[in-house]
mmCIF file of C-alpha atoms and ligand atoms in Angstrom:
data_model
loop_
_atom_site.group_PDB
_atom_site.id
_atom_site.type_symbol
_atom_site.label_atom_id
_atom_site.label_comp_id
_atom_site.label_asym_id
_atom_site.label_seq_id
_atom_site.Cartn_x
_atom_site.Cartn_y
_atom_site.Cartn_z
ATOM 1 C CA MET F 1 39.482 47.839 -128.900
ATOM 2 C CA SER F 2 43.106 46.706 -128.972
ATOM 3 C CA VAL F 3 45.788 49.024 -127.607
ATOM 4 C CA PRO F 4 48.763 49.616 -129.945
ATOM 5 C CA THR F 5 51.721 48.205 -128.024
ATOM 6 C CA HIS F 6 54.076 51.009 -129.148
ATOM 7 C CA SER F 7 51.995 53.556 -127.246
ATOM 8 C CA LEU F 8 51.987 51.610 -123.979
ATOM 9 C CA PRO F 9 54.372 52.688 -121.207
ATOM 10 C CA LEU F 10 57.266 50.432 -120.289
ATOM 11 C CA ARG F 11 56.622 48.176 -117.273
ATOM 12 C CA CYS F 12 59.765 46.037 -117.301
ATOM 13 C CA TRP F 13 62.447 46.593 -119.914
ATOM 14 C CA ALA F 14 66.122 46.235 -120.785
ATOM 15 C CA GLU F 15 68.192 49.152 -121.999
ATOM 16 C CA ILE F 16 71.015 48.336 -124.395
ATOM 17 C CA ASP F 17 73.726 50.950 -124.847
ATOM 18 C CA LEU F 18 75.054 50.320 -128.359
ATOM 19 C CA ALA F 19 77.583 53.133 -128.179
ATOM 20 C CA ALA F 20 79.107 51.484 -125.077
ATOM 21 C CA LEU F 21 79.195 48.185 -126.965
ATOM 22 C CA GLU F 22 81.210 49.731 -129.770
ATOM 23 C CA ARG F 23 83.540 51.497 -127.334
ATOM 24 C CA ASN F 24 84.082 48.147 -125.586
ATOM 25 C CA LEU F 25 84.980 46.435 -128.852
ATOM 26 C CA ARG F 26 87.510 49.140 -129.668
ATOM 27 C CA LEU F 27 89.023 49.044 -126.162
ATOM 28 C CA ILE F 28 89.355 45.254 -126.205
ATOM 29 C CA ARG F 29 90.976 45.393 -129.639
ATOM 30 C CA ALA F 30 93.367 48.096 -128.533
ATOM 31 C CA SER F 31 94.465 45.969 -125.563
ATOM 32 C CA LEU F 32 95.341 43.001 -127.806
ATOM 33 C CA PRO F 33 98.308 42.558 -130.154
ATOM 34 C CA ALA F 34 97.540 44.305 -133.460
ATOM 35 C CA HIS F 35 97.394 41.122 -135.547
ATOM 36 C CA MET F 36 94.769 39.512 -133.282
ATOM 37 C CA ARG F 37 91.419 39.112 -135.054
ATOM 38 C CA TYR F 38 88.168 39.642 -133.216
ATOM 39 C CA VAL F 39 85.582 36.869 -133.256
ATOM 40 C CA ALA F 40 82.374 38.347 -131.850
ATOM 41 C CA VAL F 41 80.352 35.689 -130.032
ATOM 42 C CA VAL F 42 76.734 36.694 -130.621
ATOM 43 C CA LYS F 43 74.902 33.439 -129.977
ATOM 44 C CA ALA F 44 71.679 33.302 -127.946
ATOM 45 C CA ASP F 45 70.389 36.551 -129.465
ATOM 46 C CA ALA F 46 73.709 38.208 -128.679
ATOM 47 C CA TYR F 47 73.486 37.119 -125.041
ATOM 48 C CA GLY F 48 69.934 38.447 -124.859
ATOM 49 C CA HIS F 49 70.909 41.926 -126.107
ATOM 50 C CA GLY F 50 69.314 41.470 -129.555
ATOM 51 C CA LEU F 51 71.240 39.918 -132.447
ATOM 52 C CA HIS F 52 70.558 42.415 -135.224
ATOM 53 C CA HIS F 53 71.316 45.560 -133.285
ATOM 54 C CA VAL F 54 74.406 44.114 -131.623
ATOM 55 C CA ALA F 55 75.874 42.476 -134.718
ATOM 56 C CA ALA F 56 75.280 45.567 -136.865
ATOM 57 C CA ARG F 57 77.118 47.696 -134.311
ATOM 58 C CA LEU F 58 79.967 45.202 -133.992
ATOM 59 C CA MET F 59 80.285 45.055 -137.787
ATOM 60 C CA HIS F 60 80.542 48.818 -137.775
ATOM 61 C CA GLY F 61 83.198 48.567 -135.051
ATOM 62 C CA GLY F 62 85.252 46.125 -137.125
ATOM 63 C CA ALA F 63 84.591 42.584 -135.847
ATOM 64 C CA ASP F 64 86.281 40.053 -138.148
ATOM 65 C CA LEU F 65 84.069 37.003 -137.669
ATOM 66 C CA PHE F 66 80.753 36.274 -135.946
ATOM 67 C CA ALA F 67 80.147 33.120 -133.938
ATOM 68 C CA VAL F 68 76.625 31.826 -133.328
ATOM 69 C CA ALA F 69 75.260 28.594 -131.951
ATOM 70 C CA ASN F 70 73.118 27.241 -134.761
ATOM 71 C CA VAL F 71 71.735 27.569 -138.279
ATOM 72 C CA GLY F 72 68.649 29.498 -137.154
ATOM 73 C CA GLU F 73 70.812 32.172 -135.525
ATOM 74 C CA ALA F 74 73.136 32.213 -138.527
ATOM 75 C CA ALA F 75 70.220 32.692 -140.955
ATOM 76 C CA ALA F 76 68.992 35.626 -138.862
ATOM 77 C CA LEU F 77 72.478 37.138 -138.894
ATOM 78 C CA ARG F 78 72.838 36.595 -142.636
ATOM 79 C CA GLU F 79 69.803 38.868 -143.134
ATOM 80 C CA LEU F 80 72.167 41.738 -142.318
ATOM 81 C CA GLY F 81 74.009 41.089 -145.536
ATOM 82 C CA PRO F 82 76.331 38.818 -147.484
ATOM 83 C CA GLY F 83 80.041 38.569 -146.931
ATOM 84 C CA TRP F 84 80.299 38.629 -143.142
ATOM 85 C CA PRO F 85 82.032 35.422 -142.071
ATOM 86 C CA ILE F 86 79.844 33.414 -139.692
ATOM 87 C CA LEU F 87 81.011 30.405 -137.669
ATOM 88 C CA LEU F 88 78.588 27.876 -136.197
ATOM 89 C CA LEU F 89 79.837 26.773 -132.794
ATOM 90 C CA SER F 90 77.407 23.886 -132.231
ATOM 91 C CA PRO F 91 77.263 20.615 -134.171
ATOM 92 C CA LEU F 92 74.821 20.428 -137.079
ATOM 93 C CA LEU F 93 71.979 17.985 -137.394
ATOM 94 C CA PRO F 94 72.173 16.038 -140.671
ATOM 95 C CA GLU F 95 69.132 17.882 -142.099
ATOM 96 C CA GLU F 96 70.906 21.199 -141.476
ATOM 97 C CA ASP F 97 74.046 20.451 -143.523
ATOM 98 C CA ARG F 98 72.659 21.899 -146.748
ATOM 99 C CA PHE F 99 72.160 25.334 -145.153
ATOM 100 C CA LEU F 100 75.930 25.799 -144.864
ATOM 101 C CA ALA F 101 76.141 26.485 -148.591
ATOM 102 C CA ASP F 102 72.796 28.322 -148.757
ATOM 103 C CA TYR F 103 73.842 30.822 -146.078
ATOM 104 C CA ASP F 104 77.592 30.760 -146.685
ATOM 105 C CA LEU F 105 78.532 29.567 -143.181
ATOM 106 C CA SER F 106 81.565 27.943 -141.577
ATOM 107 C CA ALA F 107 80.979 24.791 -139.569
ATOM 108 C CA THR F 108 82.768 23.436 -136.523
ATOM 109 C CA VAL F 109 84.106 19.940 -137.200
ATOM 110 C CA SER F 110 84.884 17.427 -134.463
ATOM 111 C CA SER F 111 84.567 14.006 -136.094
ATOM 112 C CA ALA F 112 85.213 11.900 -139.171
ATOM 113 C CA ASP F 113 81.465 11.492 -139.607
ATOM 114 C CA GLU F 114 81.058 15.275 -139.875
ATOM 115 C CA VAL F 115 83.905 15.485 -142.393
ATOM 116 C CA GLN F 116 82.139 12.943 -144.575
ATOM 117 C CA ARG F 117 78.725 14.576 -144.254
ATOM 118 C CA LEU F 118 79.899 18.133 -144.888
ATOM 119 C CA ASP F 119 82.053 17.057 -147.825
ATOM 120 C CA ALA F 120 78.921 15.436 -149.301
ATOM 121 C CA ALA F 121 76.942 18.639 -148.640
ATOM 122 C CA GLY F 122 79.623 20.619 -150.475
ATOM 123 C CA ARG F 123 79.543 18.202 -153.411
ATOM 124 C CA ALA F 124 75.733 18.456 -153.577
ATOM 125 C CA ALA F 125 75.940 22.262 -153.563
ATOM 126 C CA GLY F 126 78.814 22.341 -156.058
ATOM 127 C CA ARG F 127 81.016 24.461 -153.785
ATOM 128 C CA LYS F 128 83.486 24.106 -150.938
ATOM 129 C CA ILE F 129 82.238 24.287 -147.376
ATOM 130 C CA SER F 130 84.349 26.296 -144.953
ATOM 131 C CA VAL F 131 85.196 24.517 -141.686
ATOM 132 C CA HIS F 132 87.036 25.186 -138.437
ATOM 133 C CA LEU F 133 88.645 22.106 -136.898
ATOM 134 C CA LYS F 134 87.901 21.971 -133.201
ATOM 135 C CA ILE F 135 90.340 20.201 -130.903
ATOM 136 C CA ASP F 136 89.263 18.959 -127.476
ATOM 137 C CA THR F 137 92.140 19.739 -125.128
ATOM 138 C CA GLY F 138 90.198 19.060 -121.933
ATOM 139 C CA MET F 139 86.806 20.737 -122.152
ATOM 140 C CA GLY F 140 85.199 17.339 -122.781
ATOM 141 C CA ARG F 141 82.489 18.725 -125.034
ATOM 142 C CA LEU F 142 82.983 19.390 -128.752
ATOM 143 C CA GLY F 143 86.160 18.768 -130.747
ATOM 144 C CA VAL F 144 88.304 15.825 -131.698
ATOM 145 C CA TRP F 145 90.422 14.573 -128.790
ATOM 146 C CA HIS F 146 93.791 16.327 -129.155
ATOM 147 C CA GLU F 147 95.746 13.104 -129.634
ATOM 148 C CA GLU F 148 93.586 12.245 -132.654
ATOM 149 C CA ALA F 149 93.617 15.707 -134.240
ATOM 150 C CA PRO F 150 96.284 14.922 -136.914
ATOM 151 C CA GLN F 151 94.121 12.167 -138.443
ATOM 152 C CA LEU F 152 91.055 14.393 -138.585
ATOM 153 C CA HIS F 153 93.086 17.240 -140.026
ATOM 154 C CA ALA F 154 94.386 14.882 -142.727
ATOM 155 C CA SER F 155 90.864 13.802 -143.651
ATOM 156 C CA ILE F 156 89.737 17.445 -143.929
ATOM 157 C CA ALA F 157 92.759 18.200 -146.118
ATOM 158 C CA ALA F 158 91.852 15.262 -148.338
ATOM 159 C CA ALA F 159 88.150 16.165 -148.653
ATOM 160 C CA PRO F 160 87.670 17.895 -152.023
ATOM 161 C CA TYR F 161 84.668 19.947 -150.924
ATOM 162 C CA LEU F 162 85.992 21.206 -147.597
ATOM 163 C CA GLN F 163 88.076 24.299 -147.033
ATOM 164 C CA LEU F 164 89.881 24.571 -143.691
ATOM 165 C CA ALA F 165 89.455 28.168 -142.472
ATOM 166 C CA GLY F 166 90.315 27.832 -138.810
ATOM 167 C CA VAL F 167 91.446 25.651 -135.961
ATOM 168 C CA PHE F 168 90.445 26.139 -132.352
ATOM 169 C CA THR F 169 89.975 24.823 -128.863
ATOM 170 C CA HIS F 170 87.933 25.895 -125.837
ATOM 171 C CA PHE F 171 89.068 26.255 -122.246
ATOM 172 C CA ALA F 172 87.215 24.565 -119.405
ATOM 173 C CA SER F 173 88.296 26.816 -116.498
ATOM 174 C CA PRO F 174 90.253 29.842 -117.693
ATOM 175 C CA ASP F 175 88.873 31.910 -114.807
ATOM 176 C CA GLU F 176 89.725 29.382 -112.086
ATOM 177 C CA ASP F 177 92.524 27.067 -113.098
ATOM 178 C CA ALA F 178 95.549 28.710 -114.709
ATOM 179 C CA ALA F 179 97.570 25.485 -114.637
ATOM 180 C CA PHE F 180 94.932 23.481 -116.509
ATOM 181 C CA THR F 181 94.444 26.318 -119.008
ATOM 182 C CA ALA F 182 98.188 26.319 -119.683
ATOM 183 C CA GLN F 183 98.044 22.548 -120.172
ATOM 184 C CA GLN F 184 95.161 22.920 -122.624
ATOM 185 C CA ARG F 185 97.185 25.500 -124.558
ATOM 186 C CA GLN F 186 100.165 23.163 -124.718
ATOM 187 C CA ARG F 187 98.021 20.257 -125.870
ATOM 188 C CA PHE F 188 96.531 22.449 -128.594
ATOM 189 C CA LEU F 189 99.890 23.747 -129.824
ATOM 190 C CA ALA F 190 101.357 20.228 -129.755
ATOM 191 C CA ALA F 191 98.402 18.927 -131.780
ATOM 192 C CA LEU F 192 98.928 21.673 -134.382
ATOM 193 C CA ASP F 193 102.627 20.770 -134.615
ATOM 194 C CA ARG F 194 101.674 17.181 -135.371
ATOM 195 C CA CYS F 195 99.396 18.140 -138.320
ATOM 196 C CA PRO F 196 101.556 17.978 -141.475
ATOM 197 C CA GLY F 197 100.845 20.807 -143.903
ATOM 198 C CA LEU F 198 98.812 22.881 -141.438
ATOM 199 C CA ARG F 199 99.711 26.542 -141.942
ATOM 200 C CA PRO F 200 98.520 28.520 -138.892
ATOM 201 C CA ALA F 201 99.314 31.893 -140.476
ATOM 202 C CA GLU F 202 96.666 31.222 -143.152
ATOM 203 C CA LEU F 203 93.956 30.190 -140.691
ATOM 204 C CA PHE F 204 91.986 31.611 -137.805
ATOM 205 C CA VAL F 205 93.777 30.062 -134.799
ATOM 206 C CA HIS F 206 91.734 30.716 -131.679
ATOM 207 C CA ALA F 207 91.350 29.520 -128.115
ATOM 208 C CA ASP F 208 90.652 32.455 -125.860
ATOM 209 C CA ASN F 209 87.246 33.565 -124.712
ATOM 210 C CA SER F 210 86.817 36.541 -122.369
ATOM 211 C CA ALA F 211 88.453 34.860 -119.386
ATOM 212 C CA GLY F 212 91.096 33.213 -121.554
ATOM 213 C CA ILE F 213 92.383 36.541 -122.854
ATOM 214 C CA GLU F 214 94.083 37.297 -119.591
ATOM 215 C CA THR F 215 96.037 34.050 -119.723
ATOM 216 C CA MET F 216 97.257 34.621 -123.275
ATOM 217 C CA PRO F 217 101.019 34.225 -123.720
ATOM 218 C CA GLY F 218 103.170 36.658 -125.727
ATOM 219 C CA ALA F 219 104.455 35.117 -128.941
ATOM 220 C CA SER F 220 102.261 32.253 -130.170
ATOM 221 C CA PRO F 221 100.413 31.113 -133.268
ATOM 222 C CA PHE F 222 97.116 32.370 -131.808
ATOM 223 C CA ASN F 223 95.770 35.077 -134.072
ATOM 224 C CA ALA F 224 92.117 35.441 -132.999
ATOM 225 C CA VAL F 225 90.054 35.675 -129.806
ATOM 226 C CA ARG F 226 86.388 34.760 -129.299
ATOM 227 C CA VAL F 227 84.817 37.456 -127.180
ATOM 228 C CA GLY F 228 81.363 37.156 -125.682
ATOM 229 C CA LEU F 229 80.806 38.487 -122.183
ATOM 230 C CA LEU F 230 83.552 41.107 -122.077
ATOM 231 C CA GLN F 231 82.223 43.044 -125.068
ATOM 232 C CA PHE F 232 79.031 43.569 -123.046
ATOM 233 C CA GLY F 233 81.119 45.228 -120.346
ATOM 234 C CA ILE F 234 81.022 42.342 -117.902
ATOM 235 C CA LEU F 235 84.165 40.891 -116.366
ATOM 236 C CA PRO F 236 84.427 37.099 -116.509
ATOM 237 C CA HIS F 237 85.295 36.943 -112.820
ATOM 238 C CA GLN F 238 85.587 39.257 -109.875
ATOM 239 C CA HIS F 239 89.353 39.737 -109.787
ATOM 240 C CA SER F 240 89.821 39.720 -113.536
ATOM 241 C CA LEU F 241 92.929 41.455 -114.838
ATOM 242 C CA LEU F 242 90.682 42.626 -117.666
ATOM 243 C CA ALA F 243 89.322 45.239 -115.281
ATOM 244 C CA GLN F 244 92.169 47.390 -116.671
ATOM 245 C CA VAL F 245 90.449 47.417 -120.053
ATOM 246 C CA GLN F 246 87.647 49.428 -118.436
ATOM 247 C CA THR F 247 84.750 48.285 -120.532
ATOM 248 C CA GLU F 248 81.310 49.675 -119.661
ATOM 249 C CA PRO F 249 78.087 47.764 -119.029
ATOM 250 C CA VAL F 250 75.899 47.611 -122.133
ATOM 251 C CA PHE F 251 72.827 46.115 -120.492
ATOM 252 C CA SER F 252 70.574 47.425 -117.766
ATOM 253 C CA PHE F 253 67.322 45.918 -116.523
ATOM 254 C CA ARG F 254 64.545 48.135 -115.211
ATOM 255 C CA THR F 255 60.986 48.016 -114.013
ATOM 256 C CA ARG F 256 58.542 50.321 -112.231
ATOM 257 C CA VAL F 257 56.628 50.478 -108.994
ATOM 258 C CA GLY F 258 53.042 49.288 -109.479
ATOM 259 C CA LEU F 259 51.717 49.693 -105.933
ATOM 260 C CA VAL F 260 52.902 51.040 -102.592
ATOM 261 C CA LYS F 261 51.247 49.957 -99.349
ATOM 262 C CA ARG F 262 51.777 49.500 -95.623
ATOM 263 C CA LEU F 263 51.748 46.125 -93.869
ATOM 264 C CA PRO F 264 51.774 45.581 -90.111
ATOM 265 C CA ALA F 265 54.575 43.843 -88.202
ATOM 266 C CA GLY F 266 53.968 40.105 -88.027
ATOM 267 C CA SER F 267 52.324 39.824 -91.452
ATOM 268 C CA THR F 268 53.883 37.659 -94.132
ATOM 269 C CA VAL F 269 54.791 38.464 -97.727
ATOM 270 C CA SER F 270 54.145 36.529 -100.952
ATOM 271 C CA TYR F 271 53.669 32.845 -101.779
ATOM 272 C CA GLY F 272 54.758 30.264 -99.250
ATOM 273 C CA ARG F 273 54.927 32.926 -96.510
ATOM 274 C CA THR F 274 58.727 32.749 -96.486
ATOM 275 C CA ARG F 275 59.091 36.246 -95.009
ATOM 276 C CA THR F 276 57.549 37.559 -91.794
ATOM 277 C CA LEU F 277 57.791 41.321 -91.293
ATOM 278 C CA THR F 278 59.488 42.314 -88.048
ATOM 279 C CA ARG F 279 58.344 45.931 -88.198
ATOM 280 C CA PRO F 280 55.515 47.920 -89.790
ATOM 281 C CA THR F 281 56.722 47.962 -93.394
ATOM 282 C CA THR F 282 56.075 49.964 -96.538
ATOM 283 C CA ILE F 283 56.245 47.607 -99.475
ATOM 284 C CA ALA F 284 56.471 48.397 -103.171
ATOM 285 C CA VAL F 285 55.064 45.864 -105.586
ATOM 286 C CA LEU F 286 57.170 45.944 -108.768
ATOM 287 C CA CYS F 287 55.881 45.365 -112.314
ATOM 288 C CA GLY F 288 58.245 42.457 -113.029
ATOM 289 C CA GLY F 289 58.603 38.855 -111.936
ATOM 290 C CA TYR F 290 60.077 35.588 -113.095
ATOM 291 C CA ALA F 291 58.085 35.786 -116.324
ATOM 292 C CA ASP F 292 60.333 38.744 -117.160
ATOM 293 C CA GLY F 293 63.583 37.151 -116.055
ATOM 294 C CA ILE F 294 63.840 38.080 -112.376
ATOM 295 C CA PRO F 295 64.917 34.680 -111.085
ATOM 296 C CA ARG F 296 62.849 33.041 -108.377
ATOM 297 C CA ALA F 297 66.149 32.217 -106.693
ATOM 298 C CA ALA F 298 66.479 35.965 -105.988
ATOM 299 C CA SER F 299 63.592 35.688 -103.508
ATOM 300 C CA ASN F 300 64.483 37.230 -100.118
ATOM 301 C CA ARG F 301 68.032 37.907 -101.381
ATOM 302 C CA ALA F 302 68.319 40.424 -104.207
ATOM 303 C CA GLN F 303 68.205 44.184 -103.860
ATOM 304 C CA VAL F 304 66.906 46.806 -106.290
ATOM 305 C CA LEU F 305 67.463 50.553 -106.591
ATOM 306 C CA ILE F 306 64.641 53.058 -106.111
ATOM 307 C CA HIS F 307 65.516 56.778 -105.918
ATOM 308 C CA GLY F 308 69.149 55.594 -105.855
ATOM 309 C CA ARG F 309 68.604 53.644 -102.597
ATOM 310 C CA ARG F 310 68.946 49.895 -102.105
ATOM 311 C CA CYS F 311 65.682 48.094 -101.326
ATOM 312 C CA PRO F 312 65.687 44.387 -100.396
ATOM 313 C CA VAL F 313 63.383 41.862 -102.049
ATOM 314 C CA LEU F 314 60.808 40.528 -99.589
ATOM 315 C CA GLY F 315 59.467 36.989 -99.927
ATOM 316 C CA ARG F 316 59.199 35.014 -103.125
ATOM 317 C CA VAL F 317 59.508 36.534 -106.582
ATOM 318 C CA THR F 318 56.239 35.739 -108.367
ATOM 319 C CA MET F 319 55.388 35.409 -112.048
ATOM 320 C CA ASP F 320 54.497 39.056 -112.681
ATOM 321 C CA GLN F 321 55.425 40.887 -109.486
ATOM 322 C CA THR F 322 58.288 41.240 -107.046
ATOM 323 C CA ILE F 323 57.878 42.840 -103.630
ATOM 324 C CA VAL F 324 60.530 45.078 -102.040
ATOM 325 C CA ASP F 325 60.907 46.924 -98.745
ATOM 326 C CA VAL F 326 60.784 50.726 -99.221
ATOM 327 C CA THR F 327 60.180 51.661 -95.584
ATOM 328 C CA ASP F 328 63.430 53.653 -95.469
ATOM 329 C CA VAL F 329 63.022 55.372 -98.835
ATOM 330 C CA PRO F 330 60.854 58.469 -98.676
ATOM 331 C CA ALA F 331 58.047 59.227 -101.106
ATOM 332 C CA VAL F 332 58.098 56.100 -103.255
ATOM 333 C CA ALA F 333 55.079 56.218 -105.557
ATOM 334 C CA CYS F 334 53.330 54.213 -108.242
ATOM 335 C CA GLY F 335 55.241 54.610 -111.535
ATOM 336 C CA ASP F 336 58.699 55.245 -110.035
ATOM 337 C CA GLU F 337 61.559 53.672 -111.949
ATOM 338 C CA VAL F 338 63.288 50.666 -110.363
ATOM 339 C CA VAL F 339 66.732 49.387 -111.306
ATOM 340 C CA LEU F 340 67.273 45.638 -111.131
ATOM 341 C CA VAL F 341 70.642 45.798 -112.896
ATOM 342 C CA GLY F 342 72.297 49.099 -113.683
ATOM 343 C CA ARG F 343 72.882 52.564 -112.279
ATOM 344 C CA GLN F 344 70.603 55.108 -110.669
ATOM 345 C CA ASP F 345 71.527 58.379 -108.949
ATOM 346 C CA GLY F 346 75.130 57.321 -108.349
ATOM 347 C CA ALA F 347 74.289 53.827 -107.037
ATOM 348 C CA GLU F 348 74.811 50.610 -108.987
ATOM 349 C CA ILE F 349 73.736 46.985 -108.973
ATOM 350 C CA THR F 350 76.002 45.044 -111.298
ATOM 351 C CA ILE F 351 74.844 42.017 -113.209
ATOM 352 C CA THR F 352 77.453 40.054 -111.297
ATOM 353 C CA GLU F 353 75.833 41.009 -107.975
ATOM 354 C CA PHE F 354 72.331 40.372 -109.317
ATOM 355 C CA SER F 355 73.401 36.941 -110.604
ATOM 356 C CA ARG F 356 75.171 36.003 -107.380
ATOM 357 C CA ASN F 357 72.000 36.782 -105.453
ATOM 358 C CA ALA F 358 70.178 34.296 -107.653
ATOM 359 C CA ASP F 359 72.819 31.545 -107.513
ATOM 360 C CA THR F 360 73.648 31.991 -111.152
ATOM 361 C CA ILE F 361 76.143 33.607 -113.524
ATOM 362 C CA PRO F 362 75.855 36.698 -115.754
ATOM 363 C CA TRP F 363 75.723 34.563 -118.929
ATOM 364 C CA GLU F 364 72.590 32.798 -117.657
ATOM 365 C CA THR F 365 70.996 35.986 -116.310
ATOM 366 C CA LEU F 366 71.308 37.643 -119.723
ATOM 367 C CA CYS F 367 69.854 34.626 -121.519
ATOM 368 C CA SER F 368 66.948 34.483 -119.067
ATOM 369 C CA VAL F 369 65.479 37.921 -119.759
ATOM 370 C CA THR F 370 62.293 36.912 -121.521
ATOM 371 C CA LYS F 371 60.517 37.944 -124.724
ATOM 372 C CA ARG F 372 58.029 39.974 -122.686
ATOM 373 C CA VAL F 373 60.789 42.449 -121.892
ATOM 374 C CA PRO F 374 61.240 45.094 -124.616
ATOM 375 C CA ARG F 375 64.838 45.940 -125.475
ATOM 376 C CA ILE F 376 65.303 49.695 -125.739
ATOM 377 C CA TYR F 377 68.371 50.678 -127.750
ATOM 378 C CA ARG F 378 70.440 53.722 -126.832
ATOM 379 C CA THR F 379 73.041 55.156 -129.148
ATOM 380 C CA SER F 380 75.636 57.839 -128.514
ATOM 381 C CA LEU F 381 73.032 60.421 -129.499
ATOM 382 C CA GLY F 382 70.796 59.244 -126.666
ATOM 383 C CA VAL F 383 68.183 58.043 -129.163
HETATM 384 C C1 LIG L 401 83.059 27.979 -127.872
HETATM 385 C C2 LIG L 401 82.875 29.310 -127.204
HETATM 386 N N1 LIG L 401 83.753 30.283 -127.420
HETATM 387 C C3 LIG L 401 83.647 31.496 -126.850
HETATM 388 C C4 LIG L 401 82.612 31.792 -126.000
HETATM 389 C C5 LIG L 401 82.529 33.172 -125.382
HETATM 390 O O1 LIG L 401 82.779 33.099 -124.016
HETATM 391 P P1 LIG L 401 82.712 34.410 -123.101
HETATM 392 O O2 LIG L 401 81.286 34.856 -123.105
HETATM 393 O O3 LIG L 401 83.138 33.918 -121.759
HETATM 394 O O4 LIG L 401 83.611 35.403 -123.702
HETATM 395 C C6 LIG L 401 81.672 30.800 -125.712
HETATM 396 C C7 LIG L 401 80.588 31.096 -124.768
HETATM 397 O O5 LIG L 401 79.864 30.313 -124.249
HETATM 398 C C8 LIG L 401 81.796 29.529 -126.332
HETATM 399 O O6 LIG L 401 80.924 28.545 -126.094
#
């Protein structure tokens, strides 16, 4: 007999607060100049939060453009309806070019080869393909090198089946290197000045991601921001000025206690015997491991919340279980809820702390929560 999965209790799950997401979007918008358009970065399944739920809520909140990584993500987003502008941030493979017209997408263009290919795709489809010209001002990844941008802009302008909809760049270190970010901005603006006929007011002109926003100058031709992390209520770095915006966390990560038991002093815990107990210890074995997205690097380092108290991880995180010390927490029992990231009884473990304890960053933590973990959506009605 198979058990219907909807009737099974949750063992390890993520809670996504969609009402907080929408409040965040509105707060971010309100903190920006009124003309600034909002590009919602929802690649990688909306940073692991779930593309459909997140994008639908951001559409409702008034996002102007959605940015995804690839055609597969764009096709999934297009299922929500026609008309929403979608920008592909990654380069296309030649076999993917035809989907731009099929799904009504904008492509990122970095090279003369792409101009030629996408113009041909537009001709084959009998319609213009929308493109954003990307300028490499020092990221060293996508984009035409800023000194060569005028030539590429001219070839886009001359391509009968391309329609320039935007122009953008991407910062390499907006959270760490203000001087280099300012240099990237100058290179970008200088490149735009050298493109004859380019009319910024008619295009999406964007550079800033979450961390970039706080380095944004007053008057400038920038008229859009690309927001990923911040809309999920996570600051791009610890001392971010964006803390004033007071966004709320959207994501929390929870599991439950599967077993509680006592071990004597001197015994060791988990694979590789990396932890020797120095006192008689009550351990709780949690119903989540690295197959759920609790990084192995968190072994012997992370903490979790049980009954609102911090409990340290003991020994190595394993595929399906993680072991924590609950000696100092009274009455822990099988089935109790455990917070890996989030709040419980007035205590909190932020995703930034959780990520630091696993030598990683919040972006990677969110993308590492696996398919086995159900996403439970909360709305303002608590449903
Ligand atoms: C090109 C581009 N723009 C914007 C973003 C959003 O960045 P953040 O999540 O820091 O806001 C990303 C994220 O990786 C990106 O690759």
